């Protein structure tokens, strides 16, 4: 049983080109909880037809239409003044400093605890996977 759980990979999606409405039930007749902005990463917890149950960075659960999500990957910075580095090395020079809550696009998946990201201004570098949410 433990071996099966250890292989579980989190499934993250990103809110697509338009903001996504998050509901308390898998229906547009459900109560509207909040609107997830474009580019926000969400963890897919459960798929139910054309609906998905998602978890946001704060841990809240809600439902949204699957068509509102994109396979593109973004992450949210977890701490203030995160140094985005020139290479996947703690000693590498910082390229820029990212504030807590900033969205960064994932350009290369996590390798050895690091992920390559890009800021919307085009600046790119590496951060530790543990310092961002959405991986």
PDB file of C-alpha atoms in Angstrom, residues 24-132:
ATOM      1  CA  UNK A  24     -18.674  24.765  -4.326  1.00  0.00           C
ATOM      2  CA  UNK A  25     -20.129  21.955  -6.509  1.00  0.00           C
ATOM      3  CA  UNK A  26     -19.488  20.542 -10.003  1.00  0.00           C
ATOM      4  CA  UNK A  27     -22.167  22.685 -11.663  1.00  0.00           C
ATOM      5  CA  UNK A  28     -22.640  26.274 -12.833  1.00  0.00           C
ATOM      6  CA  UNK A  29     -25.683  26.216 -10.525  1.00  0.00           C
ATOM      7  CA  UNK A  30     -23.363  25.734  -7.536  1.00  0.00           C
ATOM      8  CA  UNK A  31     -22.340  28.622  -5.332  1.00  0.00           C
ATOM      9  CA  UNK A  32     -19.556  30.796  -6.725  1.00  0.00           C
ATOM     10  CA  UNK A  33     -16.668  30.803  -4.260  1.00  0.00           C
ATOM     11  CA  UNK A  34     -14.153  33.015  -6.038  1.00  0.00           C
ATOM     12  CA  UNK A  35     -12.499  33.778  -9.363  1.00  0.00           C
ATOM     13  CA  UNK A  36      -9.052  32.333 -10.066  1.00  0.00           C
ATOM     14  CA  UNK A  37      -6.981  34.762 -12.137  1.00  0.00           C
ATOM     15  CA  UNK A  38      -5.432  33.870 -15.489  1.00  0.00           C
ATOM     16  CA  UNK A  39      -2.189  31.945 -15.005  1.00  0.00           C
ATOM     17  CA  UNK A  40      -2.926  30.737 -11.468  1.00  0.00           C
ATOM     18  CA  UNK A  41      -1.693  27.192 -10.796  1.00  0.00           C
ATOM     19  CA  UNK A  42      -4.207  24.735  -9.369  1.00  0.00           C
ATOM     20  CA  UNK A  43      -3.723  21.165  -8.193  1.00  0.00           C
ATOM     21  CA  UNK A  44      -6.237  18.788  -9.774  1.00  0.00           C
ATOM     22  CA  UNK A  45      -7.568  16.559  -6.997  1.00  0.00           C
ATOM     23  CA  UNK A  46     -10.423  14.818  -8.821  1.00  0.00           C
ATOM     24  CA  UNK A  47     -11.950  14.759 -12.302  1.00  0.00           C
ATOM     25  CA  UNK A  48     -15.718  14.350 -12.654  1.00  0.00           C
ATOM     26  CA  UNK A  49     -16.904  14.496 -16.253  1.00  0.00           C
ATOM     27  CA  UNK A  50     -16.193  17.977 -17.573  1.00  0.00           C
ATOM     28  CA  UNK A  51     -15.479  19.265 -14.058  1.00  0.00           C
ATOM     29  CA  UNK A  52     -12.378  19.095 -11.874  1.00  0.00           C
ATOM     30  CA  UNK A  53     -11.996  19.504  -8.144  1.00  0.00           C
ATOM     31  CA  UNK A  54      -8.950  21.688  -7.513  1.00  0.00           C
ATOM     32  CA  UNK A  55      -6.820  22.902  -4.611  1.00  0.00           C
ATOM     33  CA  UNK A  56      -5.283  26.377  -4.661  1.00  0.00           C
ATOM     34  CA  UNK A  57      -2.052  27.625  -3.098  1.00  0.00           C
ATOM     35  CA  UNK A  58      -3.810  28.319   0.220  1.00  0.00           C
ATOM     36  CA  UNK A  59      -5.192  24.764   0.362  1.00  0.00           C
ATOM     37  CA  UNK A  60      -8.817  25.655  -0.405  1.00  0.00           C
ATOM     38  CA  UNK A  61     -10.820  23.147  -2.466  1.00  0.00           C
ATOM     39  CA  UNK A  62     -13.313  24.078  -5.181  1.00  0.00           C
ATOM     40  CA  UNK A  63     -14.738  22.930  -8.513  1.00  0.00           C
ATOM     41  CA  UNK A  64     -14.152  24.420 -11.944  1.00  0.00           C
ATOM     42  CA  UNK A  65     -14.801  23.436 -15.528  1.00  0.00           C
ATOM     43  CA  UNK A  66     -11.906  21.443 -17.004  1.00  0.00           C
ATOM     44  CA  UNK A  67     -11.996  23.591 -20.155  1.00  0.00           C
ATOM     45  CA  UNK A  68     -10.936  26.618 -18.052  1.00  0.00           C
ATOM     46  CA  UNK A  69      -7.551  25.006 -17.334  1.00  0.00           C
ATOM     47  CA  UNK A  70      -4.415  24.782 -19.436  1.00  0.00           C
ATOM     48  CA  UNK A  71      -1.559  22.258 -19.402  1.00  0.00           C
ATOM     49  CA  UNK A  72       0.888  25.194 -19.279  1.00  0.00           C
ATOM     50  CA  UNK A  73       2.690  25.225 -15.940  1.00  0.00           C
ATOM     51  CA  UNK A  74       3.093  28.160 -13.609  1.00  0.00           C
ATOM     52  CA  UNK A  75       4.246  28.246 -10.005  1.00  0.00           C
ATOM     53  CA  UNK A  76       3.681  30.633  -7.097  1.00  0.00           C
ATOM     54  CA  UNK A  77       6.624  31.871  -5.029  1.00  0.00           C
ATOM     55  CA  UNK A  78       6.195  30.731  -1.387  1.00  0.00           C
ATOM     56  CA  UNK A  79       8.542  33.137   0.406  1.00  0.00           C
ATOM     57  CA  UNK A  80       9.597  36.776   0.279  1.00  0.00           C
ATOM     58  CA  UNK A  81      12.765  37.780  -1.547  1.00  0.00           C
ATOM     59  CA  UNK A  82      13.347  34.449  -3.299  1.00  0.00           C
ATOM     60  CA  UNK A  83      16.594  34.490  -5.261  1.00  0.00           C
ATOM     61  CA  UNK A  84      16.128  33.178  -8.787  1.00  0.00           C
ATOM     62  CA  UNK A  85      19.577  31.887  -9.717  1.00  0.00           C
ATOM     63  CA  UNK A  86      21.548  31.687 -12.984  1.00  0.00           C
ATOM     64  CA  UNK A  87      21.986  27.912 -12.613  1.00  0.00           C
ATOM     65  CA  UNK A  88      20.628  25.093 -10.474  1.00  0.00           C
ATOM     66  CA  UNK A  89      23.137  25.734  -7.707  1.00  0.00           C
ATOM     67  CA  UNK A  90      22.760  27.486  -4.342  1.00  0.00           C
ATOM     68  CA  UNK A  91      26.069  29.293  -5.000  1.00  0.00           C
ATOM     69  CA  UNK A  92      25.016  30.594  -8.458  1.00  0.00           C
ATOM     70  CA  UNK A  93      24.560  34.316  -8.925  1.00  0.00           C
ATOM     71  CA  UNK A  94      20.997  35.648  -8.519  1.00  0.00           C
ATOM     72  CA  UNK A  95      19.331  36.737 -11.770  1.00  0.00           C
ATOM     73  CA  UNK A  96      16.449  38.489 -10.011  1.00  0.00           C
ATOM     74  CA  UNK A  97      14.567  38.528  -6.701  1.00  0.00           C
ATOM     75  CA  UNK A  98      10.967  37.252  -6.659  1.00  0.00           C
ATOM     76  CA  UNK A  99       8.395  38.404  -4.096  1.00  0.00           C
ATOM     77  CA  UNK A 100       6.039  36.048  -2.263  1.00  0.00           C
ATOM     78  CA  UNK A 101       2.943  35.300  -4.343  1.00  0.00           C
ATOM     79  CA  UNK A 102       4.580  36.090  -7.698  1.00  0.00           C
ATOM     80  CA  UNK A 103       3.586  33.860 -10.624  1.00  0.00           C
ATOM     81  CA  UNK A 104       6.450  32.375 -12.624  1.00  0.00           C
ATOM     82  CA  UNK A 105       6.188  30.235 -15.757  1.00  0.00           C
ATOM     83  CA  UNK A 106       7.860  26.827 -15.615  1.00  0.00           C
ATOM     84  CA  UNK A 107      10.152  26.386 -18.628  1.00  0.00           C
ATOM     85  CA  UNK A 108      11.784  23.100 -17.569  1.00  0.00           C
ATOM     86  CA  UNK A 109      10.479  20.503 -15.145  1.00  0.00           C
ATOM     87  CA  UNK A 110      12.022  19.815 -11.762  1.00  0.00           C
ATOM     88  CA  UNK A 111      15.430  18.108 -11.811  1.00  0.00           C
ATOM     89  CA  UNK A 112      17.416  17.358  -8.664  1.00  0.00           C
ATOM     90  CA  UNK A 113      15.223  19.677  -6.591  1.00  0.00           C
ATOM     91  CA  UNK A 114      15.444  22.673  -8.961  1.00  0.00           C
ATOM     92  CA  UNK A 115      13.039  24.045 -11.567  1.00  0.00           C
ATOM     93  CA  UNK A 116      13.740  26.532 -14.367  1.00  0.00           C
ATOM     94  CA  UNK A 117      11.307  29.458 -14.411  1.00  0.00           C
ATOM     95  CA  UNK A 118      10.661  32.632 -16.390  1.00  0.00           C
ATOM     96  CA  UNK A 119       9.230  35.950 -15.210  1.00  0.00           C
ATOM     97  CA  UNK A 120       6.683  37.687 -17.456  1.00  0.00           C
ATOM     98  CA  UNK A 121       9.374  40.282 -18.295  1.00  0.00           C
ATOM     99  CA  UNK A 122      11.473  37.491 -19.864  1.00  0.00           C
ATOM    100  CA  UNK A 123      14.039  37.076 -17.067  1.00  0.00           C
ATOM    101  CA  UNK A 124      14.759  33.394 -16.436  1.00  0.00           C
ATOM    102  CA  UNK A 125      16.596  31.312 -13.881  1.00  0.00           C
ATOM    103  CA  UNK A 126      16.369  28.471 -11.392  1.00  0.00           C
ATOM    104  CA  UNK A 127      14.612  28.099  -8.053  1.00  0.00           C
ATOM    105  CA  UNK A 128      14.446  25.240  -5.563  1.00  0.00           C
ATOM    106  CA  UNK A 129      11.264  23.236  -6.020  1.00  0.00           C
ATOM    107  CA  UNK A 130      10.511  23.585  -2.297  1.00  0.00           C
ATOM    108  CA  UNK A 131      10.432  27.411  -2.622  1.00  0.00           C
ATOM    109  CA  UNK A 132       7.511  27.444  -5.076  1.00  0.00           C
TER     110      UNK A 132
END
